[in-house]
């Protein structure tokens, strides 16, 4: 098979989970008897130059609103236009913009759905009120086959879009930090709880920080490290001051996988108090770095994490607070969860992801 990945996610993301997934997929497919072509002439994505030559960065040292949308339209108008050339057996679209639908010339396509966050939470969080859900519905409902990254995502797809179950194929992801060696990161506290993510909306950060603020005030040697997302906003800094913890919360982002691995490895606990998760890649990352995990008992997390995490109710402040207190005090519990995490991690591999994805491609072509 000759498979084409379009440029969307490599335009929209400089670094992130979805582009990382397509990097792993493309790398794995290249090791098989199949051919993979990756579209994208212009990109600031860190993974794309590892997959193809001749990628042109777009103003890499400048940061301004909607920059990645400009990259998308650069590729749309002045890119390689491989979708319309139709020199492939199947297109795997990397995100949900429907620009390609009238260019397929009868070729089948597959789309991966990661979660249904926009559909479920847009009424609660205004930053989710955009065209994504409209575009997504059109692209997903017209696809020859759909990949869902968890049974929970498949269930939500059936419930919200009324898509036939036999058109949706569950293909699990794997550990992004597999075979990665931790690289030293300066400026980390000696003991810290780790939060990874954008800290907005359904990430539930505001509720979480209030829930553990007394622990941070009381335990002078324990800090909270936030990684990923943007630096703290003025509103966040004001909230930290109000809670009396402005000197106990540290922002430490990573540039490389090695740095990400180090931040996980040195944490006492990784906590994800999210209200919804499509899969939970960071949980696998924590498992791989021997970091015990506290996680919300919601959506796909029990499916992916099994009994290898300590579960919380993300809407219950006492549940969050008491779980963090217990994990900090109980070294035996932390060690037990680390061992269980290593066992749970063995359920997932990128080789398995690639093999199951190729089966979906074959199914789509045969339709």
Short mmCIF file of N, CA, C and O in Angstrom, two decimals, residues 84 145 160 167 214 232 240 255 259 339:
data_model
loop_
_atom_site.label_atom_id
_atom_site.label_comp_id
_atom_site.label_asym_id
_atom_site.label_seq_id
_atom_site.Cartn_x
_atom_site.Cartn_y
_atom_site.Cartn_z
N UNK A 84 -4.49 16.01 -4.17
CA UNK A 84 -5.18 16.11 -5.47
C UNK A 84 -4.44 15.37 -6.58
O UNK A 84 -5.03 15.06 -7.62
N UNK A 145 -13.25 4.58 6.84
CA UNK A 145 -13.09 3.92 8.13
C UNK A 145 -12.60 4.95 9.14
O UNK A 145 -11.94 5.94 8.78
N UNK A 160 -22.79 10.29 20.00
CA UNK A 160 -22.94 11.69 19.55
C UNK A 160 -23.18 11.78 18.05
O UNK A 160 -24.02 12.56 17.59
N UNK A 167 -17.90 0.55 11.69
CA UNK A 167 -17.08 1.48 10.93
C UNK A 167 -15.96 2.09 11.80
O UNK A 167 -15.07 2.75 11.30
N UNK A 214 -3.60 23.82 50.54
CA UNK A 214 -3.20 23.70 51.95
C UNK A 214 -2.01 22.76 52.12
O UNK A 214 -1.16 22.95 53.00
N UNK A 232 2.48 30.72 33.06
CA UNK A 232 1.35 31.15 33.88
C UNK A 232 0.82 32.52 33.44
O UNK A 232 1.58 33.46 33.23
N UNK A 240 -2.50 32.16 42.62
CA UNK A 240 -1.46 31.57 43.47
C UNK A 240 -1.17 32.48 44.67
O UNK A 240 -1.01 31.99 45.80
N UNK A 255 11.74 20.88 25.96
CA UNK A 255 11.95 21.07 24.53
C UNK A 255 12.15 19.72 23.84
O UNK A 255 11.75 19.54 22.70
N UNK A 259 14.12 15.66 28.05
CA UNK A 259 13.76 16.57 29.14
C UNK A 259 12.41 16.21 29.74
O UNK A 259 12.23 16.23 30.97
N UNK A 339 5.38 -0.51 40.20
CA UNK A 339 5.47 -1.88 39.69
C UNK A 339 4.27 -2.22 38.81
O UNK A 339 4.42 -2.81 37.74
#
